[in-house]
PDB file of C-alpha atoms in Angstrom:
ATOM      1  CA  GLY A 915      22.877 -21.275  -5.926  1.00  0.00           C
ATOM      2  CA  ALA A 916      19.961 -19.714  -7.748  1.00  0.00           C
ATOM      3  CA  VAL A 917      19.383 -16.091  -6.770  1.00  0.00           C
ATOM      4  CA  VAL A 918      16.329 -13.962  -7.321  1.00  0.00           C
ATOM      5  CA  SER A 919      16.441 -10.237  -6.694  1.00  0.00           C
ATOM      6  CA  GLN A 920      13.654  -7.720  -6.272  1.00  0.00           C
ATOM      7  CA  HIS A 921      13.753  -3.989  -6.616  1.00  0.00           C
ATOM      8  CA  PRO A 922      12.918  -1.895  -4.760  1.00  0.00           C
ATOM      9  CA  SER A 923      13.011  -3.591  -1.379  1.00  0.00           C
ATOM     10  CA  TRP A 924      10.597  -1.049  -0.001  1.00  0.00           C
ATOM     11  CA  VAL A 925       8.589   1.826  -1.408  1.00  0.00           C
ATOM     12  CA  ILE A 926       6.285   4.468  -0.002  1.00  0.00           C
ATOM     13  CA  CYS A 927       3.993   6.254  -2.397  1.00  0.00           C
ATOM     14  CA  LYS A 928       0.978   8.512  -2.446  1.00  0.00           C
ATOM     15  CA  SER A 929      -2.463   7.209  -3.207  1.00  0.00           C
ATOM     16  CA  GLY A 930      -3.204   7.293  -6.924  1.00  0.00           C
ATOM     17  CA  THR A 931       0.342   6.811  -8.122  1.00  0.00           C
ATOM     18  CA  SER A 932       1.724   3.737  -9.881  1.00  0.00           C
ATOM     19  CA  VAL A 933       4.548   1.622  -8.555  1.00  0.00           C
ATOM     20  CA  LYS A 934       6.709  -0.817 -10.499  1.00  0.00           C
ATOM     21  CA  ILE A 935       8.402  -3.773  -8.836  1.00  0.00           C
ATOM     22  CA  GLU A 936      11.081  -5.751 -10.641  1.00  0.00           C
ATOM     23  CA  CYS A 937      11.898  -9.409 -10.160  1.00  0.00           C
ATOM     24  CA  ARG A 938      15.115 -10.755 -11.671  1.00  0.00           C
ATOM     25  CA  SER A 939      16.661 -14.191 -11.785  1.00  0.00           C
ATOM     26  CA  LEU A 940      20.354 -13.412 -11.545  1.00  0.00           C
ATOM     27  CA  ASP A 941      22.069 -16.635 -12.515  1.00  0.00           C
ATOM     28  CA  PHE A 942      19.438 -18.723 -14.225  1.00  0.00           C
ATOM     29  CA  GLN A 943      16.660 -18.470 -16.770  1.00  0.00           C
ATOM     30  CA  ALA A 944      13.042 -18.631 -15.742  1.00  0.00           C
ATOM     31  CA  THR A 945      10.178 -19.010 -18.196  1.00  0.00           C
ATOM     32  CA  THR A 946       7.787 -18.873 -15.262  1.00  0.00           C
ATOM     33  CA  MET A 947       7.759 -16.423 -12.395  1.00  0.00           C
ATOM     34  CA  PHE A 948       5.135 -16.116  -9.703  1.00  0.00           C
ATOM     35  CA  TRP A 949       3.911 -13.062  -7.851  1.00  0.00           C
ATOM     36  CA  TYR A 950       2.633 -13.380  -4.299  1.00  0.00           C
ATOM     37  CA  ARG A 951       1.471 -10.912  -1.706  1.00  0.00           C
ATOM     38  CA  GLN A 952       1.263 -11.126   2.027  1.00  0.00           C
ATOM     39  CA  PHE A 953      -0.894  -8.904   4.221  1.00  0.00           C
ATOM     40  CA  PRO A 954       0.148  -8.479   7.852  1.00  0.00           C
ATOM     41  CA  LYS A 955      -0.242 -11.631   9.911  1.00  0.00           C
ATOM     42  CA  GLN A 956      -1.643 -13.526   6.930  1.00  0.00           C
ATOM     43  CA  SER A 957      -0.249 -16.222   4.701  1.00  0.00           C
ATOM     44  CA  LEU A 958       1.183 -15.576   1.292  1.00  0.00           C
ATOM     45  CA  MET A 959      -1.301 -15.673  -1.551  1.00  0.00           C
ATOM     46  CA  LEU A 960      -0.576 -16.297  -5.185  1.00  0.00           C
ATOM     47  CA  MET A 961      -1.558 -13.298  -7.287  1.00  0.00           C
ATOM     48  CA  ALA A 962      -0.497 -14.328 -10.748  1.00  0.00           C
ATOM     49  CA  THR A 963       1.710 -16.557 -12.814  1.00  0.00           C
ATOM     50  CA  SER A 964       3.983 -14.709 -15.194  1.00  0.00           C
ATOM     51  CA  ASN A 965       5.049 -16.470 -18.367  1.00  0.00           C
ATOM     52  CA  GLU A 966       7.811 -15.157 -20.589  1.00  0.00           C
ATOM     53  CA  GLY A 967       6.457 -13.917 -23.871  1.00  0.00           C
ATOM     54  CA  SER A 968       2.792 -14.366 -23.045  1.00  0.00           C
ATOM     55  CA  LYS A 969       0.066 -12.898 -20.889  1.00  0.00           C
ATOM     56  CA  ALA A 970       0.076 -13.500 -17.176  1.00  0.00           C
ATOM     57  CA  THR A 971      -2.481 -15.762 -15.553  1.00  0.00           C
ATOM     58  CA  TYR A 972      -4.246 -14.088 -12.648  1.00  0.00           C
ATOM     59  CA  GLU A 973      -5.805 -15.752  -9.635  1.00  0.00           C
ATOM     60  CA  GLN A 974      -9.460 -15.205  -8.892  1.00  0.00           C
ATOM     61  CA  GLY A 975     -10.076 -11.865  -7.257  1.00  0.00           C
ATOM     62  CA  VAL A 976      -6.883 -10.227  -8.532  1.00  0.00           C
ATOM     63  CA  GLU A 977      -7.591  -7.350 -10.910  1.00  0.00           C
ATOM     64  CA  LYS A 978      -5.414  -7.718 -13.983  1.00  0.00           C
ATOM     65  CA  ASP A 979      -5.939  -4.081 -14.977  1.00  0.00           C
ATOM     66  CA  LYS A 980      -4.681  -2.946 -11.598  1.00  0.00           C
ATOM     67  CA  PHE A 981      -1.742  -5.309 -11.265  1.00  0.00           C
ATOM     68  CA  LEU A 982       0.046  -5.234 -14.604  1.00  0.00           C
ATOM     69  CA  ILE A 983       2.580  -7.966 -15.151  1.00  0.00           C
ATOM     70  CA  ASN A 984       5.183  -7.985 -17.875  1.00  0.00           C
ATOM     71  CA  HIS A 985       7.619 -10.842 -18.415  1.00  0.00           C
ATOM     72  CA  ALA A 986       9.706  -9.518 -21.245  1.00  0.00           C
ATOM     73  CA  SER A 987      12.723 -11.775 -20.884  1.00  0.00           C
ATOM     74  CA  LEU A 988      13.789 -15.029 -19.297  1.00  0.00           C
ATOM     75  CA  THR A 989      15.308 -13.167 -16.367  1.00  0.00           C
ATOM     76  CA  LEU A 990      12.928 -10.292 -15.690  1.00  0.00           C
ATOM     77  CA  SER A 991       9.311  -9.926 -14.664  1.00  0.00           C
ATOM     78  CA  THR A 992       7.743  -6.680 -13.524  1.00  0.00           C
ATOM     79  CA  LEU A 993       4.637  -6.015 -11.472  1.00  0.00           C
ATOM     80  CA  THR A 994       3.099  -2.565 -11.744  1.00  0.00           C
ATOM     81  CA  VAL A 995       0.528  -1.557  -9.177  1.00  0.00           C
ATOM     82  CA  THR A 996      -1.521   1.072 -10.968  1.00  0.00           C
ATOM     83  CA  SER A 997      -3.385   3.826  -9.139  1.00  0.00           C
ATOM     84  CA  ALA A 998      -2.278   2.417  -5.811  1.00  0.00           C
ATOM     85  CA  HIS A 999      -4.514   2.790  -2.772  1.00  0.00           C
ATOM     86  CA  PRO A1000      -3.836   2.226   0.921  1.00  0.00           C
ATOM     87  CA  GLU A1001      -5.470  -1.213   0.747  1.00  0.00           C
ATOM     88  CA  ASP A1002      -2.756  -2.249  -1.719  1.00  0.00           C
ATOM     89  CA  SER A1003      -0.159  -1.818   1.014  1.00  0.00           C
ATOM     90  CA  SER A1004       1.354  -5.240   1.373  1.00  0.00           C
ATOM     91  CA  PHE A1005       4.493  -7.327   1.060  1.00  0.00           C
ATOM     92  CA  TYR A1006       4.970  -8.462  -2.534  1.00  0.00           C
ATOM     93  CA  ILE A1007       7.223 -11.443  -3.234  1.00  0.00           C
ATOM     94  CA  CYS A1008       8.194 -13.025  -6.498  1.00  0.00           C
ATOM     95  CA  SER A1009       9.564 -16.458  -7.157  1.00  0.00           C
ATOM     96  CA  ALA A1010      11.126 -18.015 -10.214  1.00  0.00           C
ATOM     97  CA  ARG A1011      11.424 -21.521 -11.507  1.00  0.00           C
ATOM     98  CA  ASP A1012      14.832 -22.617 -12.788  1.00  0.00           C
ATOM     99  CA  LEU A1013      14.599 -24.096 -16.264  1.00  0.00           C
ATOM    100  CA  GLY A1014      17.919 -25.823 -15.920  1.00  0.00           C
ATOM    101  CA  THR A1015      17.151 -28.039 -12.961  1.00  0.00           C
ATOM    102  CA  GLY A1016      15.578 -31.459 -13.106  1.00  0.00           C
ATOM    103  CA  ALA A1017      13.098 -30.417 -10.418  1.00  0.00           C
ATOM    104  CA  PRO A1018      10.387 -28.338 -12.113  1.00  0.00           C
ATOM    105  CA  ASP A1019       8.608 -27.674  -8.828  1.00  0.00           C
ATOM    106  CA  THR A1020      11.587 -25.888  -7.324  1.00  0.00           C
ATOM    107  CA  GLN A1021      10.975 -22.196  -6.806  1.00  0.00           C
ATOM    108  CA  TYR A1022      13.477 -19.579  -5.713  1.00  0.00           C
ATOM    109  CA  PHE A1023      12.134 -16.589  -3.858  1.00  0.00           C
ATOM    110  CA  GLY A1024      13.048 -12.960  -4.078  1.00  0.00           C
ATOM    111  CA  PRO A1025      13.573 -10.964  -0.880  1.00  0.00           C
ATOM    112  CA  GLY A1026      10.262  -9.171  -1.250  1.00  0.00           C
ATOM    113  CA  THR A1027       9.097  -5.580  -1.664  1.00  0.00           C
ATOM    114  CA  ARG A1028       7.214  -3.810   1.079  1.00  0.00           C
ATOM    115  CA  LEU A1029       4.744  -1.337  -0.416  1.00  0.00           C
ATOM    116  CA  THR A1030       3.144   1.345   1.716  1.00  0.00           C
ATOM    117  CA  VAL A1031       0.538   3.552   0.114  1.00  0.00           C
ATOM    118  CA  LEU A1032      -0.281   6.722   2.012  1.00  0.00           C
TER     119      LEU A1032
ATOM    120  CA  LYS B  66      -8.214 -25.809  -4.327  1.00  0.00           C
ATOM    121  CA  ASN B  67      -5.839 -27.245  -1.800  1.00  0.00           C
ATOM    122  CA  GLU B  68      -6.317 -26.420   1.858  1.00  0.00           C
ATOM    123  CA  VAL B  69      -3.082 -26.322   3.812  1.00  0.00           C
ATOM    124  CA  GLU B  70      -3.209 -26.475   7.582  1.00  0.00           C
ATOM    125  CA  GLN B  71      -0.274 -25.992   9.892  1.00  0.00           C
ATOM    126  CA  SER B  72       0.088 -26.614  13.576  1.00  0.00           C
ATOM    127  CA  PRO B  73       0.896 -25.179  15.947  1.00  0.00           C
ATOM    128  CA  GLN B  74       0.349 -21.563  14.937  1.00  0.00           C
ATOM    129  CA  ASN B  75       2.723 -20.345  17.638  1.00  0.00           C
ATOM    130  CA  LEU B  76       5.450 -22.216  19.450  1.00  0.00           C
ATOM    131  CA  THR B  77       7.831 -21.017  22.128  1.00  0.00           C
ATOM    132  CA  ALA B  78      10.545 -23.368  23.302  1.00  0.00           C
ATOM    133  CA  GLN B  79      13.814 -23.360  25.169  1.00  0.00           C
ATOM    134  CA  GLU B  80      17.148 -23.565  23.450  1.00  0.00           C
ATOM    135  CA  GLY B  81      18.129 -27.151  22.797  1.00  0.00           C
ATOM    136  CA  GLU B  82      14.607 -28.539  22.575  1.00  0.00           C
ATOM    137  CA  PHE B  83      13.446 -30.768  19.729  1.00  0.00           C
ATOM    138  CA  ILE B  84      10.876 -28.935  17.620  1.00  0.00           C
ATOM    139  CA  THR B  85       8.140 -30.418  15.439  1.00  0.00           C
ATOM    140  CA  ILE B  86       5.879 -28.459  13.109  1.00  0.00           C
ATOM    141  CA  ASN B  87       3.104 -30.224  11.276  1.00  0.00           C
ATOM    142  CA  CYS B  88       1.434 -29.619   7.943  1.00  0.00           C
ATOM    143  CA  SER B  89      -1.544 -31.323   6.344  1.00  0.00           C
ATOM    144  CA  TYR B  90      -3.162 -30.722   2.987  1.00  0.00           C
ATOM    145  CA  SER B  91      -6.404 -31.756   1.390  1.00  0.00           C
ATOM    146  CA  VAL B  92      -5.632 -32.618  -2.222  1.00  0.00           C
ATOM    147  CA  GLY B  93      -2.874 -34.661  -3.819  1.00  0.00           C
ATOM    148  CA  ILE B  94       0.239 -32.697  -4.685  1.00  0.00           C
ATOM    149  CA  SER B  95       3.387 -32.985  -6.731  1.00  0.00           C
ATOM    150  CA  ALA B  96       5.630 -31.389  -4.124  1.00  0.00           C
ATOM    151  CA  LEU B  97       5.590 -29.891  -0.654  1.00  0.00           C
ATOM    152  CA  HIS B  98       7.852 -27.048   0.386  1.00  0.00           C
ATOM    153  CA  TRP B  99       9.051 -25.922   3.782  1.00  0.00           C
ATOM    154  CA  LEU B 100      10.007 -22.270   3.857  1.00  0.00           C
ATOM    155  CA  GLN B 101      11.500 -20.016   6.495  1.00  0.00           C
ATOM    156  CA  GLN B 102      10.520 -16.360   6.761  1.00  0.00           C
ATOM    157  CA  HIS B 103      12.488 -14.013   8.959  1.00  0.00           C
ATOM    158  CA  PRO B 104      11.099 -10.800  10.506  1.00  0.00           C
ATOM    159  CA  GLY B 105      12.287  -8.698   7.574  1.00  0.00           C
ATOM    160  CA  GLY B 106      10.065 -10.780   5.324  1.00  0.00           C
ATOM    161  CA  GLY B 107      12.604 -12.550   3.133  1.00  0.00           C
ATOM    162  CA  ILE B 108      11.863 -16.169   2.411  1.00  0.00           C
ATOM    163  CA  VAL B 109      14.345 -19.020   2.303  1.00  0.00           C
ATOM    164  CA  SER B 110      13.429 -22.365   0.841  1.00  0.00           C
ATOM    165  CA  LEU B 111      14.414 -25.110   3.277  1.00  0.00           C
ATOM    166  CA  PHE B 112      13.143 -28.265   1.629  1.00  0.00           C
ATOM    167  CA  MET B 113      11.170 -29.492  -1.308  1.00  0.00           C
ATOM    168  CA  LEU B 114       9.711 -32.974  -0.828  1.00  0.00           C
ATOM    169  CA  SER B 115       7.690 -35.320  -2.947  1.00  0.00           C
ATOM    170  CA  SER B 116       8.256 -38.431  -0.833  1.00  0.00           C
ATOM    171  CA  GLY B 117      10.172 -39.781   2.130  1.00  0.00           C
ATOM    172  CA  LYS B 118      12.548 -37.746   4.206  1.00  0.00           C
ATOM    173  CA  LYS B 119      15.231 -35.116   3.787  1.00  0.00           C
ATOM    174  CA  LYS B 120      17.838 -33.839   6.212  1.00  0.00           C
ATOM    175  CA  HIS B 121      19.930 -30.699   6.140  1.00  0.00           C
ATOM    176  CA  GLY B 122      22.011 -29.958   9.189  1.00  0.00           C
ATOM    177  CA  ARG B 123      19.685 -29.817  12.178  1.00  0.00           C
ATOM    178  CA  LEU B 124      16.570 -29.742  10.034  1.00  0.00           C
ATOM    179  CA  ILE B 125      14.632 -32.832   9.011  1.00  0.00           C
ATOM    180  CA  ALA B 126      11.529 -32.909   6.843  1.00  0.00           C
ATOM    181  CA  THR B 127       9.290 -35.888   6.272  1.00  0.00           C
ATOM    182  CA  ILE B 128       6.227 -36.444   4.152  1.00  0.00           C
ATOM    183  CA  ASN B 129       3.551 -39.135   4.073  1.00  0.00           C
ATOM    184  CA  ILE B 130       1.791 -38.907   0.737  1.00  0.00           C
ATOM    185  CA  GLN B 131      -0.963 -41.347   1.658  1.00  0.00           C
ATOM    186  CA  GLU B 132      -1.869 -39.409   4.784  1.00  0.00           C
ATOM    187  CA  LYS B 133      -1.295 -36.005   3.122  1.00  0.00           C
ATOM    188  CA  HIS B 134       0.892 -34.933   5.986  1.00  0.00           C
ATOM    189  CA  SER B 135       4.367 -33.532   6.460  1.00  0.00           C
ATOM    190  CA  SER B 136       6.479 -32.628   9.459  1.00  0.00           C
ATOM    191  CA  LEU B 137       9.438 -30.344   9.928  1.00  0.00           C
ATOM    192  CA  HIS B 138      11.753 -31.148  12.811  1.00  0.00           C
ATOM    193  CA  ILE B 139      14.496 -29.029  14.303  1.00  0.00           C
ATOM    194  CA  THR B 140      17.012 -30.766  16.546  1.00  0.00           C
ATOM    195  CA  ALA B 141      19.035 -28.914  19.181  1.00  0.00           C
ATOM    196  CA  SER B 142      17.079 -25.724  18.560  1.00  0.00           C
ATOM    197  CA  HIS B 143      18.841 -22.383  18.810  1.00  0.00           C
ATOM    198  CA  PRO B 144      17.581 -18.799  19.152  1.00  0.00           C
ATOM    199  CA  ARG B 145      18.657 -18.129  15.579  1.00  0.00           C
ATOM    200  CA  ASP B 146      16.024 -20.673  14.483  1.00  0.00           C
ATOM    201  CA  SER B 147      13.368 -18.187  15.575  1.00  0.00           C
ATOM    202  CA  ALA B 148      11.311 -17.397  12.492  1.00  0.00           C
ATOM    203  CA  VAL B 149       8.041 -18.192  10.784  1.00  0.00           C
ATOM    204  CA  TYR B 150       8.031 -21.611   9.161  1.00  0.00           C
ATOM    205  CA  ILE B 151       5.666 -22.004   6.244  1.00  0.00           C
ATOM    206  CA  CYS B 152       4.414 -25.115   4.532  1.00  0.00           C
ATOM    207  CA  ALA B 153       3.438 -24.753   0.880  1.00  0.00           C
ATOM    208  CA  VAL B 154       2.249 -27.227  -1.729  1.00  0.00           C
ATOM    209  CA  SER B 155       2.385 -27.291  -5.476  1.00  0.00           C
ATOM    210  CA  GLY B 156       0.339 -29.217  -7.954  1.00  0.00           C
ATOM    211  CA  GLY B 157       3.120 -29.506 -10.450  1.00  0.00           C
ATOM    212  CA  GLY B 158       3.255 -28.054 -13.927  1.00  0.00           C
ATOM    213  CA  ALA B 159       2.866 -24.299 -13.983  1.00  0.00           C
ATOM    214  CA  ASP B 160       0.976 -23.983 -10.698  1.00  0.00           C
ATOM    215  CA  GLY B 161       2.069 -21.518  -8.084  1.00  0.00           C
ATOM    216  CA  LEU B 162       2.214 -22.490  -4.452  1.00  0.00           C
ATOM    217  CA  THR B 163      -0.594 -22.697  -1.917  1.00  0.00           C
ATOM    218  CA  PHE B 164       0.631 -21.697   1.503  1.00  0.00           C
ATOM    219  CA  GLY B 165      -0.244 -22.546   5.064  1.00  0.00           C
ATOM    220  CA  LYS B 166      -0.574 -19.707   7.541  1.00  0.00           C
ATOM    221  CA  GLY B 167       2.801 -20.413   9.053  1.00  0.00           C
ATOM    222  CA  THR B 168       4.111 -21.365  12.460  1.00  0.00           C
ATOM    223  CA  HIS B 169       5.708 -18.597  14.474  1.00  0.00           C
ATOM    224  CA  LEU B 170       8.606 -20.189  16.341  1.00  0.00           C
ATOM    225  CA  ILE B 171      10.479 -18.500  19.167  1.00  0.00           C
ATOM    226  CA  ILE B 172      13.477 -20.194  20.739  1.00  0.00           C
ATOM    227  CA  GLN B 173      14.439 -18.673  24.045  1.00  0.00           C
ATOM    228  CA  PRO B 174      18.046 -18.814  25.307  1.00  0.00           C
TER     229      PRO B 174
END
């Protein structure tokens, strides 16, 4: 089946540093990947839609200069949290849509990255 | 923007019981997803529905498009079913998902 990986699975960093999270579709191509975050005891929230070869589309309230998204290939999207602060500590999850299926609404989820900013 | 409501928020049941989790949404959708999230955070997609009913093992998902409502049923529940079950909807096209707050299910032996 379709597999999406994320790296790293967890990261602890100091306030002010930047952190890059990778999302890869391992056995399929994805023109569209989605980035979500989940604060403790809250539901997942869509942050941005990442489109291969073009700029990401950010949801209202998500700072595009702080959360840099690059979707350089059909199998890789990266999310960089710039100048991270403790309030950015969260669980970040990506998902990818499989081009090859006949079900365009199907999304496959990565295992998530837990970010802790000290 | 779609509003997705799930009930109950928390559910504790005994092993073997029949479990029902409900989801309602406010705006027409192209698909509804049921997801399972384990304590470590990883998410598994259980079902994607646009109409009718789907069954996979002990799990059954139904959707009523007219009533904007879906249910997830677990038959012969087992402690390993303990997890957070999340309902999410998509509007089709390039839209991401809108999620409910999840139902925290605990199955006691």
